[in-house]
Short mmCIF file of C-alpha atoms in Angstrom, two decimals:
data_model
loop_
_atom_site.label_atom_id
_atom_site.label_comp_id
_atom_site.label_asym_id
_atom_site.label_seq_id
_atom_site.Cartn_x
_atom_site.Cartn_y
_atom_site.Cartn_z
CA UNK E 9 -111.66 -254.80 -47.85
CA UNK E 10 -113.31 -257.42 -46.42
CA UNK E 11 -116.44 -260.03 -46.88
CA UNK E 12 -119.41 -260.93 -45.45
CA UNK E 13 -120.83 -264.17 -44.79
CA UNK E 14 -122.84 -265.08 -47.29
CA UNK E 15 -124.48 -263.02 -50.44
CA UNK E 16 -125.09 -260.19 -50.14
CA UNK E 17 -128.98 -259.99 -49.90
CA UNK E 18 -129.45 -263.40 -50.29
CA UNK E 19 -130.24 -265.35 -46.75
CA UNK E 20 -130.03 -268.59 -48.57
CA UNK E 21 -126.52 -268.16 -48.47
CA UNK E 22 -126.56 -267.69 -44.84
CA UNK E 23 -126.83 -271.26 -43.88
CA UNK E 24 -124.21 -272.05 -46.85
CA UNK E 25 -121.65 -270.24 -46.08
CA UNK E 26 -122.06 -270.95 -42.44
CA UNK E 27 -121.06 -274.81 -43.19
CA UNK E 28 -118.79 -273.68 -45.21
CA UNK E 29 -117.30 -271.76 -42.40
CA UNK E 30 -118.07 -274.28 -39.20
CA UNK E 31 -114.08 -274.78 -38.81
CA UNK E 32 -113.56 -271.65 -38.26
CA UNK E 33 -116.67 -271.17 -36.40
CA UNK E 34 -115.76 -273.80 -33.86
CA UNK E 35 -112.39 -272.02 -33.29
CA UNK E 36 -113.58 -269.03 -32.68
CA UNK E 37 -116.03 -270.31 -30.16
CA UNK E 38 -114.05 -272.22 -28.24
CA UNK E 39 -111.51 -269.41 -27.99
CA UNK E 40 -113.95 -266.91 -27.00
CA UNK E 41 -115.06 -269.44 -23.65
CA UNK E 42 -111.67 -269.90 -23.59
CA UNK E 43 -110.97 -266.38 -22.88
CA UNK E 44 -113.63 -266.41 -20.09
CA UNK E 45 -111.55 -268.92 -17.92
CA UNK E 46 -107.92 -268.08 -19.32
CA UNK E 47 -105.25 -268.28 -16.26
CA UNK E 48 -107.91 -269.73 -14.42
CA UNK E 49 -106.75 -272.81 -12.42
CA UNK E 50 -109.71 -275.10 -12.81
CA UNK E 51 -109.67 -273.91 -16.62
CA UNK E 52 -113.15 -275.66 -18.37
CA UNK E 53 -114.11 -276.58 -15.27
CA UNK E 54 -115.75 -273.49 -14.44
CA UNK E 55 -117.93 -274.35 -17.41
CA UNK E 56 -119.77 -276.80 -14.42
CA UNK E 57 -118.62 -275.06 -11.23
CA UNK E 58 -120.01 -271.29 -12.00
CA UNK E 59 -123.47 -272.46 -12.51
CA UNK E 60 -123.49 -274.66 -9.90
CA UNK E 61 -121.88 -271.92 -7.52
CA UNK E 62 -124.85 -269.65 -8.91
CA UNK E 63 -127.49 -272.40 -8.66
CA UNK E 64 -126.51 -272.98 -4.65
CA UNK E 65 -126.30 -268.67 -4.04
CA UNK E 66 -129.73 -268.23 -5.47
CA UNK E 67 -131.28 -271.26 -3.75
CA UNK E 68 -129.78 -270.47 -0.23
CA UNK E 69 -131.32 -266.76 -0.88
CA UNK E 70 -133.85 -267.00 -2.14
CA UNK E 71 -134.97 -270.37 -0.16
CA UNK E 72 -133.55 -270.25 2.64
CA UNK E 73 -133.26 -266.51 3.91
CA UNK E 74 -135.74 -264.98 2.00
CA UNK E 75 -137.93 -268.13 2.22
CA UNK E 76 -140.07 -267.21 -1.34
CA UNK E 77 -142.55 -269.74 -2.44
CA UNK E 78 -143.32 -269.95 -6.19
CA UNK E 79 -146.92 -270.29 -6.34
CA UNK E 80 -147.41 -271.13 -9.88
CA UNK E 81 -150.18 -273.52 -10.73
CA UNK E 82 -148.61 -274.65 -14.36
CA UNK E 83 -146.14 -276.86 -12.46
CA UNK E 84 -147.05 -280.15 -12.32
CA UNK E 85 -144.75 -280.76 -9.79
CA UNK E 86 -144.95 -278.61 -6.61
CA UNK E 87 -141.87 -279.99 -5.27
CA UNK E 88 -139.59 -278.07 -7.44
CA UNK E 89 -137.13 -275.36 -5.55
CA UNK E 90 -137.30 -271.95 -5.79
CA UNK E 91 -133.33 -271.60 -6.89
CA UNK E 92 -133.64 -273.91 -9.33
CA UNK E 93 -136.97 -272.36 -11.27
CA UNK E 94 -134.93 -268.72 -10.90
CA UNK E 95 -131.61 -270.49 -12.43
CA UNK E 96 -133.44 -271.70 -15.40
CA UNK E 97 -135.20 -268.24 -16.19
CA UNK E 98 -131.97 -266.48 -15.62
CA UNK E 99 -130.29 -269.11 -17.75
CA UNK E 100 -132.23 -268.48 -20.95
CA UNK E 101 -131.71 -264.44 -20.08
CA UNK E 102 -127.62 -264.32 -20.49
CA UNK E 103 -128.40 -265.97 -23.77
CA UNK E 104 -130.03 -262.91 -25.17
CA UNK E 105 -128.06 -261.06 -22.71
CA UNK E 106 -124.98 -261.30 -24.13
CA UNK E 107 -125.96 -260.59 -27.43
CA UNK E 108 -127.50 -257.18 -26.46
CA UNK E 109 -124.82 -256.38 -24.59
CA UNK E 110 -121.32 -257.60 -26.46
CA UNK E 111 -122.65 -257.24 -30.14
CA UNK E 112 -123.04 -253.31 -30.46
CA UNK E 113 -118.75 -253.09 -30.08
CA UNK E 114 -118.24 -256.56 -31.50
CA UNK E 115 -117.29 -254.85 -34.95
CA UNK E 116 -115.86 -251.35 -33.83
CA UNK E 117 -113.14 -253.61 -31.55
CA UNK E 118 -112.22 -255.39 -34.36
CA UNK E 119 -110.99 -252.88 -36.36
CA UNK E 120 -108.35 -255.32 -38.11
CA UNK E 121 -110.56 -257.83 -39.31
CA UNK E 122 -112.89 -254.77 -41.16
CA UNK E 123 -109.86 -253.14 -42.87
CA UNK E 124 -106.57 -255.59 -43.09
CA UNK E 125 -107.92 -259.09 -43.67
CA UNK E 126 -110.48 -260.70 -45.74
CA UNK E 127 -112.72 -261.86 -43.30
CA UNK E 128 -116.60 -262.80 -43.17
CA UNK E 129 -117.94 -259.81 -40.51
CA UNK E 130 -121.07 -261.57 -40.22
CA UNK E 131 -119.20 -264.10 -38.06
CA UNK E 132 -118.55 -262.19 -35.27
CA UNK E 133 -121.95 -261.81 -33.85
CA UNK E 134 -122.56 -265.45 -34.33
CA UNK E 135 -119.63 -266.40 -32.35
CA UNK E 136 -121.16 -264.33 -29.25
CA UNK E 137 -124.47 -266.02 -29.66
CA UNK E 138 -122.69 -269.81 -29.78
CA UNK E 139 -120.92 -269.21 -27.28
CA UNK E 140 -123.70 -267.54 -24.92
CA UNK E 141 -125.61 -270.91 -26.37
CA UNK E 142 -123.22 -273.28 -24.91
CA UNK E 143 -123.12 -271.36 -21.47
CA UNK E 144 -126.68 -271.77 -21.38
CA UNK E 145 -127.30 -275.03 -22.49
CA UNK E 146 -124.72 -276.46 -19.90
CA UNK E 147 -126.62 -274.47 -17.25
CA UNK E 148 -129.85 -276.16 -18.66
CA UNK E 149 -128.44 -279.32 -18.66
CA UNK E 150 -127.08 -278.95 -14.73
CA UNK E 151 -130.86 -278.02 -14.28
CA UNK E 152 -131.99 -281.39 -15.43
CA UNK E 153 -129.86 -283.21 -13.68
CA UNK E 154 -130.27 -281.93 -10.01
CA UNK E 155 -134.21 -281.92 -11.08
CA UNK E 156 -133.75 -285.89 -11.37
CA UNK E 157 -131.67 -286.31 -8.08
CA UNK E 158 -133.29 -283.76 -6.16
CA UNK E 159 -137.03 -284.08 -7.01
CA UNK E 160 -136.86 -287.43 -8.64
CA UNK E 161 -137.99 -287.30 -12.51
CA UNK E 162 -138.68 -284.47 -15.12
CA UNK E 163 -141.16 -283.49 -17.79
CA UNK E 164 -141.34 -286.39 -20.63
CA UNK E 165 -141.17 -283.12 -22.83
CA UNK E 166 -137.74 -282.21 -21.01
CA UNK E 167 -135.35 -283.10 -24.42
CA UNK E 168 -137.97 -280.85 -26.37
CA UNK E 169 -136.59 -277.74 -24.57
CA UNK E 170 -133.69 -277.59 -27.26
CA UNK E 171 -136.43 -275.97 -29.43
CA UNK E 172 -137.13 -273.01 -27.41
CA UNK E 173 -133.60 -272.69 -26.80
CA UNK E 174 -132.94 -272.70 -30.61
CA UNK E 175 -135.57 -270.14 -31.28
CA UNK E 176 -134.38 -267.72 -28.74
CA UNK E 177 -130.65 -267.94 -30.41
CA UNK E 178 -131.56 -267.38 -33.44
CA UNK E 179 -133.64 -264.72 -32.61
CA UNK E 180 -130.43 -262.91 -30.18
CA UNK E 181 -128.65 -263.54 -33.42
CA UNK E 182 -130.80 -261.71 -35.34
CA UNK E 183 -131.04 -259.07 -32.61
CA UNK E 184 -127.21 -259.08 -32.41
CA UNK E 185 -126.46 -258.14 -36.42
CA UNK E 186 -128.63 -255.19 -36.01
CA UNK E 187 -126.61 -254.43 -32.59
CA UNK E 188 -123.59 -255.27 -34.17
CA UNK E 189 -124.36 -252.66 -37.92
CA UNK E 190 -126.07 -250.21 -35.81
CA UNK E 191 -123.00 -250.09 -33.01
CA UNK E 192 -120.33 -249.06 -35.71
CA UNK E 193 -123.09 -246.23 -36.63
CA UNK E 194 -123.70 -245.23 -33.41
CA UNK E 195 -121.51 -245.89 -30.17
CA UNK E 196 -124.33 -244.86 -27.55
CA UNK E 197 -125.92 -247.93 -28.04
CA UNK E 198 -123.20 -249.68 -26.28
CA UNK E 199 -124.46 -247.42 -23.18
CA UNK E 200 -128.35 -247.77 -23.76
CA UNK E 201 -128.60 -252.24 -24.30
CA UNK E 202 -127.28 -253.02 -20.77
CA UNK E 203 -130.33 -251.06 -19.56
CA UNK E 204 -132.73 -252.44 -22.16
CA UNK E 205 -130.86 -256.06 -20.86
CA UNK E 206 -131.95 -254.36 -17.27
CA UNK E 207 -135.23 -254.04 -18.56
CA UNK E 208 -136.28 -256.93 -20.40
CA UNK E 209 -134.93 -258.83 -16.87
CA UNK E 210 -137.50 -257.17 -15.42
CA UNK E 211 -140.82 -257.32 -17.60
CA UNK E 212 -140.32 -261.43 -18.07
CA UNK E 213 -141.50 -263.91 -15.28
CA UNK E 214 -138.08 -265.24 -14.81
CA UNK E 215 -137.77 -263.76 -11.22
CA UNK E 216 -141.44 -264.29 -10.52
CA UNK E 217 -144.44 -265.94 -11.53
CA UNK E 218 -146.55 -264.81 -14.22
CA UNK E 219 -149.46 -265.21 -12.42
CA UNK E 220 -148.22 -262.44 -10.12
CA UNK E 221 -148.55 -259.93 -12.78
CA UNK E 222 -152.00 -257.75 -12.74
CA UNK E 223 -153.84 -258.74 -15.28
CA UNK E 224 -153.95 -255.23 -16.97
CA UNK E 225 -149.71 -255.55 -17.53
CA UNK E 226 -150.03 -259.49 -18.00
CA UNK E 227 -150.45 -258.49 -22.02
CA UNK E 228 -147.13 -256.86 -21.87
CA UNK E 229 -145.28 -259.87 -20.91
CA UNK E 230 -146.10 -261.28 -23.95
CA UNK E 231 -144.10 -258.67 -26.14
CA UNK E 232 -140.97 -259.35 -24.53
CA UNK E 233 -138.73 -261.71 -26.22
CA UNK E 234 -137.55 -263.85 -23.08
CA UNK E 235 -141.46 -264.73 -22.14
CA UNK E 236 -141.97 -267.63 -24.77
CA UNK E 237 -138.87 -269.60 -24.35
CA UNK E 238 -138.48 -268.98 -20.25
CA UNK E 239 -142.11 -270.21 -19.52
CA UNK E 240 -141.67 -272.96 -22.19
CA UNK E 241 -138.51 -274.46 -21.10
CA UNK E 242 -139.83 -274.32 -17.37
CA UNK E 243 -142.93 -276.11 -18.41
CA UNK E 244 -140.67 -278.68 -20.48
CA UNK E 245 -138.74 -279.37 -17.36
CA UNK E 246 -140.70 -279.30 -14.25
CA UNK E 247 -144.36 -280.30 -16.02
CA UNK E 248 -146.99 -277.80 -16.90
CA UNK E 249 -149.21 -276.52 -19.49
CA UNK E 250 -147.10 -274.87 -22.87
CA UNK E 251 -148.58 -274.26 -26.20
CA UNK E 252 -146.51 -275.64 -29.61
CA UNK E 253 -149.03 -273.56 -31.39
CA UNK E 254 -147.04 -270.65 -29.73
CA UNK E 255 -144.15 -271.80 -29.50
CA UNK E 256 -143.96 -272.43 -33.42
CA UNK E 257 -145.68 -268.95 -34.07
CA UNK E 258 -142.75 -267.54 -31.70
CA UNK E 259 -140.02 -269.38 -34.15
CA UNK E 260 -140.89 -268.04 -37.02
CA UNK E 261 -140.86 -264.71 -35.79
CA UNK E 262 -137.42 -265.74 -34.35
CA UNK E 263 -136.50 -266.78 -37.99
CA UNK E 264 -137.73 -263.64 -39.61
CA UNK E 265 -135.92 -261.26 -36.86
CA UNK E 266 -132.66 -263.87 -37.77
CA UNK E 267 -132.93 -263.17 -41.57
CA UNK E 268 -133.73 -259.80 -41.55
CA UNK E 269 -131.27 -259.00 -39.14
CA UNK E 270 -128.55 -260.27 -41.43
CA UNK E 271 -129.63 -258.38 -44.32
CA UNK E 272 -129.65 -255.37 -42.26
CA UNK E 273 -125.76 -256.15 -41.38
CA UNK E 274 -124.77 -256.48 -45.13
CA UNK E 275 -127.22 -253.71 -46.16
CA UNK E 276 -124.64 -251.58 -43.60
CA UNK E 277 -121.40 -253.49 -43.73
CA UNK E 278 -120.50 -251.69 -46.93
CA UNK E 279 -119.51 -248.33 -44.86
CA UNK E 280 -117.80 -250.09 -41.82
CA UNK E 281 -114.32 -249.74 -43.19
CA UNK E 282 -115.01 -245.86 -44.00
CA UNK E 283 -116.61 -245.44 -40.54
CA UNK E 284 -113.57 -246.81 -38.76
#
C-alpha cells in the first residue's frame, strides 16, 4: 500500500512534506534529466547546447528565410530578433508541455511504486514539473544572456521573470495531479493532451504577436493558460508594458488550480492500487 505526500485533504501538508522530502526530490530530478542525455557524449552539456541549437534553427528560419518581422508595439526595444522572442514563448510552452503530456501515464508506468513500496505518489508529477522547470529556466537564462551581447541590455524587470515562471509551474503542477489521477482512470487521455498541448500552442501569442489576433478572438487568448506568463516574461526581458495586477490575479488562480489539483490526486489515489 502506499502513501501520498502529505495529508490527506490537508494542502498545508503539501509544502511540509515536500521539505521533508527535498532529498529525495532532488534525486529524482536530476535522474529524470539525467535520463534525457544518458549515453550521450556531451552528457549535461546538452543542458546548454540543445537550446542554443534550437535558438540558432528558429532564428535562421524564421529570420533569415522566412524573413518575419515581429511588429509588436509593447517592446521597448525594436531591436530584438525574431528567433529569440519565438524561443522564449516556446520556452515557457514545454514547461506546461510536459506536464500535459508525461503526467497522464506517470502513475500507470509505475506500477511498483503504487503496489510494492511505500512511496509518496504525489511525487511523481512534481518531479516532471521540476524538471520541465529547470529545462526552461536554463533556456530563459540563455535568452538573457544573448539579449545582453546581442542587443546590448535587458528589461530592469528581467530577474522579476522568475515570478511568472513560478506561477506557470505551479499551475502545470496542479494541472499535472489531475492528469496524473485521471490517467490511471482513464488511458485515452494519454492520446487526447498532446493535441490539447497542440492546441494551447496555437491559441497563445508565442508564435505571433497578439496584436495580430482579430479583436473578436483577442478575448480568447486570455483563457489560455500560457498567455499571462509568455507575454509577461517577454515584457520582463525585452521592455514593454505588463500588468502585476494581472499577473498576481493569474497566481492565485495558479495556486488554487495547484491545491486543488492535489486534493483531487489523494481524493483518487485511494483506488490506484485496485485499478492496476
Amino acid at each position: 500500500m502506499s502513501i501520498g505526500l502529505g495529508g490527506r485533504g490537508n494542502p498545508l501538508a503539501l509544502l511540509i512534506q515536500a521539505k521533508r522530502y527535498r532529498s529525495l526530490i532532488y534525486s529524482l530530478v536530476h535522474r529524470d534529466i539525467t535520463m534525457r542525455f544518458r549515453q550521450s557524449a556531451f552528457s549535461f552539456l546538452w543542458l546548454v547546447l540543445q537550446p542554443l541549437f534550437l535558438l540558432l534553427v528558429y532564428s535562421f528560419v524564421f529570420q533569415v528565410v522566412m524573413r518575419v518581422r515581429w511588429q509588436d508595439a509593447a517592446f521597448s526595444n525594436g531591436n530584438v530578433p525574431v528567433g529569440l522572442i519565438l524561443f522564449t514563448g516556446l520556452s515557457v510552452y514545454t514547461l506546461l508541455a510536459d506536464a500535459l503530456i508525461r503526467c497522464p501515464a506517470i502513475i500507470s508506468s509505475s506500477t511498483s511504486y503504487v503496489k510494492k513500496v511505500v512511496f509518496p505518489l504525489a511525487l511523481l508529477p512534481m518531479i516532471v514539473v521540476f524538471s520541465a522547470l529547470v529545462l526552461a529556466a536554463i533556456a530563459l537564462a540563455l535568452v538573457v544572456l544573448i539579449s545582453i551581447g546581442f542587443i546590448g541590455h535587458v528589461s530592469m524587470w528581467t530577474p522579476l521573470i522568475i515570478v511568472p515562471l513560478l506561477a506557470l509551474a505551479c499551475m502545470a503542477l496542479g494541472i499535472g495531479w489531475y492528469m496524473a489521477a485521471l490517467g490511471v482512470y482513464f488511458r485515452d487521455i494519454n492520446q487526447i493532451t498532446p493535441f490539447l498541448s497542440t492546441i494551447l500552442l496555437f491559441t497563445a501569442p508565442i508564435c505571433y504577436p497578439k496584436t495580430m489576433v482579430p479583436e473578436q478572438f483577442g478575448r480568447l487568448l486570455r483563457f489560455n493558460p500560457l498567455t499571462i506568463p509568455v507575454e509577461t516574461i517577454r515584457a520582463m526581458i525585452f521592455g514593454g508594458d505588463f500588468s502585476f495586477d494581472v499577473l498576481g490575479i493569474y497566481c492565485l488562480i495558479a495556486a488554487v488550480i495547484m491545491v486543488t489539483g492535489y486534493l483531487f490526486f489523494q481524493k483518487l489515489r485511494v483506488g490506484f492500487a485496485d485499478v492496476l
